[in-house]
Amino acid sequence: MTANHDQIKFAYWVPNVSGGLVISKIEQRTGWDIDYNRRLAQIAEQAGFDYALSQIRFTAGYGAEFQHEPVAFSHALLAATTKLKVIAALLPGPWNPAVAAKQIATISQLNEGRVAVNIVSGWFRGEFTAIGEPWLDHDERYRRSEEFIRSLRGIWTQDNFSFRGDFYRFSDYTLKPKPPQPLPEIFQGGSSRAARDMAARVSDWYFTNGNSVDEIKKQVDDIRAKARANNHSVRIGVNAFAIARDSEAEARSVLNEIIAKADPEAVNAFGLEVKNAGKASPEGQGNWAESSFEDLVQYNDGFKTNLIGTPDQIAERIIALKAVGVDLVLLGFLHFQEEVEYFGRRIIPLVRALEADALQHVQAAE
Ligand SMILES: Cc1cc2nc3c(=O)[nH]c(=O)nc-3n(C[C@H](O)[C@H](O)[C@H](O)COP(=O)(O)O)c2cc1C
């Protein structure tokens, strides 16, 4: 593996759905409204965060009773900031690639190219049923997502774009204006075989659920080997729920309280839904195949990454992720505004210092 000398990037989950990032009745000083989120975005860019990731949800599933639409919401966050890149979630099925390509091109034009997209493939059958969208099999969802991504890229880069897929067709289509260069980055979320193979072919970024360094390494090695064979390069983002406190005991006790106050009905309903979605994949797995009840309390397995402890411990664990090839850490918090600020003040500088040390060692050895 070649060493990565770029600084690791930081993203946070935009709380554009209610209920925070854990399915727990613990107090969460996190709002889902636009005023809270505008202020949060400003704190985050000041704190050294590179990206904000919005979520797409059509109906409640695990709480999350209220859900703002992510493209409109992302645009509002861009208007409130100057440096932050905002990643708008898009769900093929409800979204059509011609509309999405045009909408994102305009947002990119209006906001110095700071918009990116996250193509998600869906795990929530009930949501599709509720809005009258056909529910495809697992790998069909990914075939559609891949056509969606190829369509976006084609529309953004070519004049007279033509495409004949099973899900989307374009004939001699020219979008004007196209988004400014560099093009909006294309992220994707999901960890199954189909997700990894899609990343190795078409995505700029692969987002995966939280996991241990060893498990993340397996995914990175697998995807990068396949991407190399396809002459494609893909960067890797990993989810984590951060609990940074001045002592490790304090951070662990917050985790214990989150789990003790979990809403069992909502966690089990969510677990059933996501495990069913993954079981429909040919390998019978998916993002949440190994997730326990405790893991599911953070709905993208964010506790597993173990960014729970003191600032020093967390900085070291981030460097360990970087050492196995991770390019970005995506973070959720209990009290977003306060903790994003704390993370920027206490942890990012430690990570930057460790990165500078590592670079010096490499240069000394050369
Ligand atoms: C970082 C990340 C963000 C995601 N965001 C959303 C989202 O906003 N809405 C959604 O329906 N699914 C979202 N997903 C779910 C994935 O698109 C996918 O449906 C799920 O991970 C199951 O895929 P798999 O079977 O390939 O693991 C996200 C996944 C990840 C890892």
Short mmCIF file of C-alpha atoms and ligand atoms in Angstrom, two decimals:
data_model
loop_
_atom_site.label_atom_id
_atom_site.label_comp_id
_atom_site.label_asym_id
_atom_site.label_seq_id
_atom_site.Cartn_x
_atom_site.Cartn_y
_atom_site.Cartn_z
CA MET A 1 0.00 0.00 0.00
CA THR A 2 1.35 3.44 -0.86
CA ALA A 3 1.44 5.90 2.02
CA ASN A 4 -1.15 8.66 1.85
CA HIS A 5 0.43 12.07 2.48
CA ASP A 6 -2.77 14.04 2.04
CA GLN A 7 -4.42 15.29 5.21
CA ILE A 8 -7.30 13.09 6.27
CA LYS A 9 -10.61 14.85 5.68
CA PHE A 10 -13.49 15.35 8.11
CA ALA A 11 -17.20 15.33 7.40
CA TYR A 12 -20.18 15.52 9.73
CA TRP A 13 -23.70 14.17 9.30
CA VAL A 14 -26.16 16.99 8.73
CA PRO A 15 -28.99 16.46 11.22
CA ASN A 16 -31.68 17.25 8.63
CA VAL A 17 -33.89 14.55 10.16
CA SER A 18 -35.22 14.77 13.70
CA GLY A 19 -34.09 12.61 16.59
CA GLY A 20 -30.31 12.96 16.24
CA LEU A 21 -27.91 10.23 15.20
CA VAL A 22 -28.66 7.67 17.91
CA ILE A 23 -31.92 5.79 18.48
CA SER A 24 -31.95 6.65 22.16
CA LYS A 25 -33.96 8.66 24.62
CA ILE A 26 -30.79 10.19 26.07
CA GLU A 27 -30.79 13.99 25.93
CA GLN A 28 -29.50 15.14 22.52
CA ARG A 29 -28.90 18.85 22.20
CA THR A 30 -29.19 18.62 18.41
CA GLY A 31 -31.77 20.38 16.29
CA TRP A 32 -32.98 19.36 12.84
CA ASP A 33 -34.27 22.82 11.86
CA ILE A 34 -32.52 25.15 9.45
CA ASP A 35 -31.43 27.75 12.01
CA TYR A 36 -29.64 25.11 14.08
CA ASN A 37 -28.12 23.63 10.95
CA ARG A 38 -26.92 26.93 9.47
CA ARG A 39 -25.10 27.73 12.68
CA LEU A 40 -23.71 24.19 12.83
CA ALA A 41 -22.35 24.46 9.28
CA GLN A 42 -20.62 27.72 10.17
CA ILE A 43 -19.13 26.19 13.32
CA ALA A 44 -17.99 23.17 11.32
CA GLU A 45 -16.18 25.09 8.62
CA GLN A 46 -14.53 27.22 11.27
CA ALA A 47 -13.53 24.06 13.15
CA GLY A 48 -11.74 22.57 10.12
CA PHE A 49 -14.42 20.24 8.75
CA ASP A 50 -14.25 19.77 4.97
CA TYR A 51 -17.70 18.30 4.24
CA ALA A 52 -21.24 18.07 5.57
CA LEU A 53 -23.34 15.03 4.53
CA SER A 54 -27.14 15.33 4.37
CA GLN A 55 -29.56 12.41 4.66
CA ILE A 56 -32.49 11.37 2.50
CA ARG A 57 -35.52 9.88 4.25
CA PHE A 58 -39.09 9.97 2.98
CA THR A 59 -40.81 8.57 6.06
CA ALA A 60 -40.01 7.92 9.68
CA GLY A 61 -38.30 4.59 10.31
CA TYR A 62 -36.33 4.61 13.53
CA GLY A 63 -37.79 7.71 15.07
CA ALA A 64 -36.65 10.39 12.58
CA GLU A 65 -40.22 11.63 12.59
CA PHE A 66 -39.48 14.79 10.59
CA GLN A 67 -37.20 14.83 7.55
CA HIS A 68 -36.09 17.82 5.49
CA GLU A 69 -35.32 17.17 1.81
CA PRO A 70 -31.53 17.04 1.36
CA VAL A 71 -30.94 18.91 -1.94
CA ALA A 72 -32.92 21.96 -0.87
CA PHE A 73 -31.41 21.76 2.60
CA SER A 74 -27.85 21.46 1.24
CA HIS A 75 -28.39 24.53 -0.86
CA ALA A 76 -29.41 26.51 2.21
CA LEU A 77 -26.28 25.36 4.05
CA LEU A 78 -24.09 26.37 1.11
CA ALA A 79 -25.66 29.81 1.15
CA ALA A 80 -24.77 30.14 4.84
CA THR A 81 -21.09 29.13 4.46
CA THR A 82 -18.05 29.97 2.35
CA LYS A 83 -15.67 26.99 2.45
CA LEU A 84 -17.62 23.91 3.49
CA LYS A 85 -18.54 21.37 0.81
CA VAL A 86 -22.06 20.02 1.25
CA ILE A 87 -22.93 16.54 0.04
CA ALA A 88 -26.57 16.16 -1.00
CA ALA A 89 -28.02 12.65 -0.72
CA LEU A 90 -29.81 11.36 -3.83
CA LEU A 91 -31.87 8.18 -3.98
CA PRO A 92 -32.25 6.68 -7.49
CA GLY A 93 -35.88 5.65 -7.95
CA PRO A 94 -37.45 8.79 -6.55
CA TRP A 95 -34.72 10.85 -8.24
CA ASN A 96 -34.35 10.94 -11.97
CA PRO A 97 -30.76 11.54 -13.21
CA ALA A 98 -31.71 14.25 -15.74
CA VAL A 99 -33.37 16.34 -13.03
CA ALA A 100 -30.61 15.63 -10.50
CA ALA A 101 -27.82 16.49 -12.98
CA LYS A 102 -29.47 19.80 -13.81
CA GLN A 103 -30.36 20.68 -10.23
CA ILE A 104 -26.86 19.93 -8.92
CA ALA A 105 -25.22 21.74 -11.88
CA THR A 106 -27.17 24.88 -10.99
CA ILE A 107 -26.39 24.60 -7.28
CA SER A 108 -22.74 24.13 -8.18
CA GLN A 109 -22.82 27.24 -10.39
CA LEU A 110 -24.41 29.25 -7.59
CA ASN A 111 -22.04 28.08 -4.85
CA GLU A 112 -18.47 28.05 -6.17
CA GLY A 113 -18.60 24.34 -6.97
CA ARG A 114 -19.02 23.37 -3.30
CA VAL A 115 -21.81 20.85 -3.79
CA ALA A 116 -21.24 17.08 -3.99
CA VAL A 117 -23.68 14.16 -4.12
CA ASN A 118 -24.08 10.91 -2.20
CA ILE A 119 -25.86 8.24 -4.20
CA VAL A 120 -27.68 5.92 -1.82
CA SER A 121 -29.35 2.74 -2.98
CA GLY A 122 -32.08 2.24 -0.38
CA TRP A 123 -32.69 -0.25 2.41
CA PHE A 124 -36.16 0.82 3.52
CA ARG A 125 -38.82 -1.10 1.66
CA GLY A 126 -41.70 0.50 3.58
CA GLU A 127 -40.56 3.91 2.45
CA PHE A 128 -40.61 2.91 -1.21
CA THR A 129 -44.07 1.40 -0.78
CA ALA A 130 -45.32 4.54 0.93
CA ILE A 131 -44.40 6.73 -2.02
CA GLY A 132 -45.42 4.26 -4.71
CA GLU A 133 -41.91 3.45 -5.90
CA PRO A 134 -41.21 -0.13 -7.01
CA TRP A 135 -38.84 -1.95 -4.64
CA LEU A 136 -36.11 -3.65 -6.64
CA ASP A 137 -33.96 -6.57 -5.52
CA HIS A 138 -30.72 -5.65 -3.79
CA ASP A 139 -28.37 -5.98 -6.74
CA GLU A 140 -30.89 -4.45 -9.12
CA ARG A 141 -30.89 -1.38 -6.89
CA TYR A 142 -27.14 -1.18 -7.37
CA ARG A 143 -27.40 -1.71 -11.14
CA ARG A 144 -29.75 1.24 -11.20
CA SER A 145 -27.45 3.32 -8.99
CA GLU A 146 -24.52 2.60 -11.29
CA GLU A 147 -26.54 3.71 -14.34
CA PHE A 148 -27.55 6.80 -12.36
CA ILE A 149 -23.90 7.66 -11.66
CA ARG A 150 -22.85 6.99 -15.27
CA SER A 151 -25.70 9.25 -16.40
CA LEU A 152 -24.72 12.08 -14.04
CA ARG A 153 -21.09 11.92 -15.14
CA GLY A 154 -22.01 11.66 -18.80
CA ILE A 155 -24.36 14.66 -18.64
CA TRP A 156 -21.79 16.72 -16.74
CA THR A 157 -18.88 15.94 -19.04
CA GLN A 158 -20.26 15.40 -22.55
CA ASP A 159 -22.22 17.27 -25.15
CA ASN A 160 -24.70 15.18 -27.13
CA PHE A 161 -24.76 12.57 -24.39
CA SER A 162 -26.40 9.28 -25.33
CA PHE A 163 -26.93 6.34 -23.01
CA ARG A 164 -28.97 3.18 -23.33
CA GLY A 165 -29.33 1.50 -19.99
CA ASP A 166 -32.00 -0.76 -18.50
CA PHE A 167 -33.18 2.04 -16.21
CA TYR A 168 -32.25 5.29 -17.94
CA ARG A 169 -31.99 6.49 -21.53
CA PHE A 170 -30.49 9.66 -22.98
CA SER A 171 -30.39 10.69 -26.63
CA ASP A 172 -28.08 13.38 -27.87
CA TYR A 173 -28.60 15.38 -24.69
CA THR A 174 -26.53 18.50 -23.96
CA LEU A 175 -26.79 20.16 -20.55
CA LYS A 176 -26.01 23.89 -20.47
CA PRO A 177 -24.56 25.21 -18.31
CA LYS A 178 -22.58 22.27 -17.03
CA PRO A 179 -21.27 22.44 -13.46
CA PRO A 180 -17.95 24.28 -13.11
CA GLN A 181 -14.74 22.26 -12.89
CA PRO A 182 -13.78 20.37 -10.82
CA LEU A 183 -17.06 18.51 -11.16
CA PRO A 184 -19.24 17.78 -8.11
CA GLU A 185 -17.74 14.73 -6.42
CA ILE A 186 -19.81 11.56 -6.47
CA PHE A 187 -19.97 9.68 -3.17
CA GLN A 188 -21.92 6.48 -2.58
CA GLY A 189 -23.11 4.74 0.60
CA GLY A 190 -23.32 0.95 1.18
CA SER A 191 -20.92 -1.91 1.90
CA SER A 192 -22.23 -5.04 0.18
CA ARG A 193 -20.39 -6.82 -2.63
CA ALA A 194 -22.47 -4.88 -5.17
CA ALA A 195 -21.68 -1.59 -3.42
CA ARG A 196 -17.95 -2.29 -3.42
CA ASP A 197 -17.91 -3.32 -7.04
CA MET A 198 -19.82 -0.20 -8.03
CA ALA A 199 -17.31 1.94 -6.12
CA ALA A 200 -14.44 0.19 -7.89
CA ARG A 201 -15.99 1.11 -11.25
CA VAL A 202 -17.65 4.51 -11.07
CA SER A 203 -17.69 6.41 -7.75
CA ASP A 204 -15.22 9.06 -6.61
CA TRP A 205 -15.81 8.10 -2.98
CA TYR A 206 -16.99 4.98 -1.13
CA PHE A 207 -18.74 5.61 2.20
CA THR A 208 -19.06 2.69 4.55
CA ASN A 209 -20.57 2.04 7.96
CA GLY A 210 -18.44 2.14 11.08
CA ASN A 211 -16.16 -0.81 11.78
CA SER A 212 -12.85 -1.89 13.36
CA VAL A 213 -9.59 -0.91 11.67
CA ASP A 214 -9.02 -4.54 10.61
CA GLU A 215 -12.42 -4.85 8.98
CA ILE A 216 -12.07 -1.48 7.27
CA LYS A 217 -8.65 -2.54 5.97
CA LYS A 218 -10.21 -5.62 4.34
CA GLN A 219 -12.73 -3.43 2.53
CA VAL A 220 -10.14 -0.88 1.45
CA ASP A 221 -7.77 -3.54 0.09
CA ASP A 222 -10.58 -5.30 -1.73
CA ILE A 223 -11.98 -2.12 -3.34
CA ARG A 224 -8.62 -0.63 -4.24
CA ALA A 225 -7.45 -3.87 -5.90
CA LYS A 226 -10.61 -4.02 -7.98
CA ALA A 227 -10.46 -0.31 -8.80
CA ARG A 228 -6.85 -0.66 -9.97
CA ALA A 229 -7.89 -3.47 -12.29
CA ASN A 230 -10.56 -1.12 -13.69
CA ASN A 231 -8.09 1.76 -13.99
CA HIS A 232 -10.27 3.73 -11.59
CA SER A 233 -9.35 5.42 -8.36
CA VAL A 234 -11.70 5.71 -5.42
CA ARG A 235 -11.34 7.33 -2.04
CA ILE A 236 -12.72 5.88 1.17
CA GLY A 237 -14.85 7.48 3.90
CA VAL A 238 -15.74 5.70 7.16
CA ASN A 239 -18.56 6.51 9.54
CA ALA A 240 -17.93 7.01 13.27
CA PHE A 241 -19.93 8.29 16.19
CA ALA A 242 -17.48 10.37 18.22
CA ILE A 243 -17.68 10.72 21.97
CA ALA A 244 -14.72 12.83 22.98
CA ARG A 245 -14.43 13.73 26.63
CA ASP A 246 -11.56 14.81 28.85
CA SER A 247 -11.33 11.31 30.35
CA GLU A 248 -11.94 7.91 28.80
CA ALA A 249 -14.19 6.93 31.72
CA GLU A 250 -16.44 9.90 31.03
CA ALA A 251 -16.67 9.06 27.30
CA ARG A 252 -17.48 5.39 28.06
CA SER A 253 -20.15 6.35 30.53
CA VAL A 254 -21.84 8.51 27.86
CA LEU A 255 -21.81 5.50 25.49
CA ASN A 256 -23.29 3.29 28.23
CA GLU A 257 -26.02 5.83 28.88
CA ILE A 258 -26.88 6.10 25.16
CA ILE A 259 -27.29 2.32 24.98
CA ALA A 260 -29.10 2.03 28.32
CA LYS A 261 -31.64 4.61 27.11
CA ALA A 262 -32.00 3.09 23.64
CA ASP A 263 -35.53 2.74 22.33
CA PRO A 264 -35.67 -1.08 21.92
CA GLU A 265 -38.76 -1.10 19.73
CA ALA A 266 -37.33 1.41 17.27
CA VAL A 267 -33.86 -0.23 17.26
CA ASN A 268 -35.30 -3.70 16.64
CA ALA A 269 -37.63 -2.46 13.89
CA PHE A 270 -34.70 -0.72 12.20
CA GLY A 271 -32.50 -3.83 12.61
CA LEU A 272 -35.15 -6.04 11.02
CA GLU A 273 -35.57 -3.73 8.05
CA VAL A 274 -31.87 -3.27 7.28
CA LYS A 275 -30.98 -6.91 7.80
CA ASN A 276 -33.76 -7.95 5.43
CA ALA A 277 -32.52 -5.46 2.84
CA GLY A 278 -28.99 -6.87 3.06
CA LYS A 279 -30.11 -10.52 3.10
CA ALA A 280 -31.55 -10.01 -0.36
CA SER A 281 -28.02 -9.55 -1.72
CA PRO A 282 -26.50 -12.67 -3.34
CA GLU A 283 -23.93 -13.02 -0.55
CA GLY A 284 -26.71 -12.56 2.03
CA GLN A 285 -24.92 -9.75 3.77
CA GLY A 286 -24.82 -5.97 3.54
CA ASN A 287 -23.92 -3.13 5.82
CA TRP A 288 -25.58 -4.42 8.95
CA ALA A 289 -25.05 -8.20 8.66
CA GLU A 290 -22.90 -8.40 11.80
CA SER A 291 -24.52 -5.57 13.77
CA SER A 292 -25.61 -6.28 17.35
CA PHE A 293 -28.43 -4.45 19.16
CA GLU A 294 -25.85 -2.07 20.70
CA ASP A 295 -24.30 -1.35 17.29
CA LEU A 296 -27.67 -0.54 15.74
CA VAL A 297 -28.40 2.16 18.31
CA GLN A 298 -26.21 4.32 16.07
CA TYR A 299 -27.85 3.57 12.77
CA ASN A 300 -24.67 3.40 10.71
CA ASP A 301 -22.64 1.28 13.17
CA GLY A 302 -20.75 4.35 14.30
CA PHE A 303 -19.75 2.99 17.73
CA LYS A 304 -17.76 0.18 16.10
CA THR A 305 -15.13 2.63 14.84
CA ASN A 306 -14.42 3.39 18.50
CA LEU A 307 -13.72 7.11 18.34
CA ILE A 308 -14.78 7.11 21.98
CA GLY A 309 -12.29 8.36 24.56
CA THR A 310 -9.92 11.26 25.10
CA PRO A 311 -8.81 13.60 22.30
CA ASP A 312 -5.39 11.84 22.21
CA GLN A 313 -6.94 8.38 21.92
CA ILE A 314 -9.29 9.51 19.19
CA ALA A 315 -6.54 11.25 17.21
CA GLU A 316 -4.42 8.10 17.34
CA ARG A 317 -7.32 5.94 16.17
CA ILE A 318 -7.96 8.30 13.27
CA ILE A 319 -4.32 7.98 12.25
CA ALA A 320 -4.68 4.18 12.45
CA LEU A 321 -7.61 4.40 10.01
CA LYS A 322 -5.56 6.61 7.72
CA ALA A 323 -2.72 4.09 7.84
CA VAL A 324 -4.98 1.42 6.30
CA GLY A 325 -6.06 3.75 3.51
CA VAL A 326 -9.00 5.76 4.84
CA ASP A 327 -9.23 9.27 3.33
CA LEU A 328 -12.15 10.72 5.28
CA VAL A 329 -13.87 10.24 8.61
CA LEU A 330 -17.60 10.96 8.71
CA LEU A 331 -18.75 11.93 12.19
CA GLY A 332 -21.93 11.93 14.21
CA PHE A 333 -22.25 13.48 17.68
CA LEU A 334 -24.75 13.65 20.53
CA HIS A 335 -24.76 17.45 20.83
CA PHE A 336 -23.66 18.54 17.37
CA GLN A 337 -22.86 22.24 17.72
CA GLU A 338 -20.92 21.85 20.96
CA GLU A 339 -19.10 18.70 19.94
CA VAL A 340 -18.18 19.77 16.41
CA GLU A 341 -16.57 22.84 17.96
CA TYR A 342 -14.75 20.68 20.57
CA PHE A 343 -13.62 18.23 17.89
CA GLY A 344 -12.16 21.06 15.82
CA ARG A 345 -10.44 22.67 18.78
CA ARG A 346 -9.12 19.56 20.53
CA ILE A 347 -8.80 16.72 18.04
CA ILE A 348 -8.15 18.01 14.53
CA PRO A 349 -4.94 19.81 15.65
CA LEU A 350 -3.67 16.56 17.24
CA VAL A 351 -4.39 14.68 14.01
CA ARG A 352 -2.58 17.32 11.97
CA ALA A 353 0.44 17.13 14.31
CA LEU A 354 0.57 13.32 14.05
CA GLU A 355 0.30 13.58 10.26
CA ALA A 356 3.16 16.10 10.15
CA ASP A 357 5.31 13.79 12.33
CA ALA A 358 4.59 10.85 10.06
CA LEU A 359 5.50 12.88 6.99
CA GLN A 360 8.78 13.97 8.57
CA HIS A 361 9.67 10.33 9.28
CA VAL A 362 8.95 9.38 5.69
CA GLN A 363 11.00 12.28 4.33
CA ALA A 364 13.90 11.48 6.68
CA ALA A 365 13.90 7.88 5.45
CA GLU A 366 13.96 8.92 1.78
C1 LIG B 1 -22.43 7.10 4.94
C2 LIG B 1 -23.72 6.51 4.48
C3 LIG B 1 -24.80 7.36 4.24
C4 LIG B 1 -26.03 6.85 3.84
N1 LIG B 1 -27.08 7.71 3.69
C5 LIG B 1 -28.31 7.22 3.40
C6 LIG B 1 -29.44 8.08 3.28
O1 LIG B 1 -29.34 9.29 3.47
N2 LIG B 1 -30.63 7.52 2.98
C7 LIG B 1 -30.78 6.17 2.75
O2 LIG B 1 -31.87 5.74 2.46
N3 LIG B 1 -29.73 5.34 2.83
C8 LIG B 1 -28.49 5.83 3.16
N4 LIG B 1 -27.43 4.97 3.25
C9 LIG B 1 -27.67 3.52 3.02
C10 LIG B 1 -27.05 2.98 1.76
O3 LIG B 1 -27.32 3.68 0.61
C11 LIG B 1 -27.45 1.51 1.52
O4 LIG B 1 -28.79 1.40 1.23
C12 LIG B 1 -27.20 0.68 2.73
O5 LIG B 1 -25.93 0.95 3.23
C13 LIG B 1 -27.31 -0.81 2.40
O6 LIG B 1 -26.45 -1.12 1.37
P1 LIG B 1 -25.60 -2.45 1.31
O7 LIG B 1 -26.56 -3.57 1.23
O8 LIG B 1 -24.77 -2.27 0.08
O9 LIG B 1 -24.71 -2.48 2.51
C14 LIG B 1 -26.18 5.45 3.64
C15 LIG B 1 -25.10 4.61 3.86
C16 LIG B 1 -23.87 5.12 4.28
C17 LIG B 1 -22.73 4.18 4.53
#
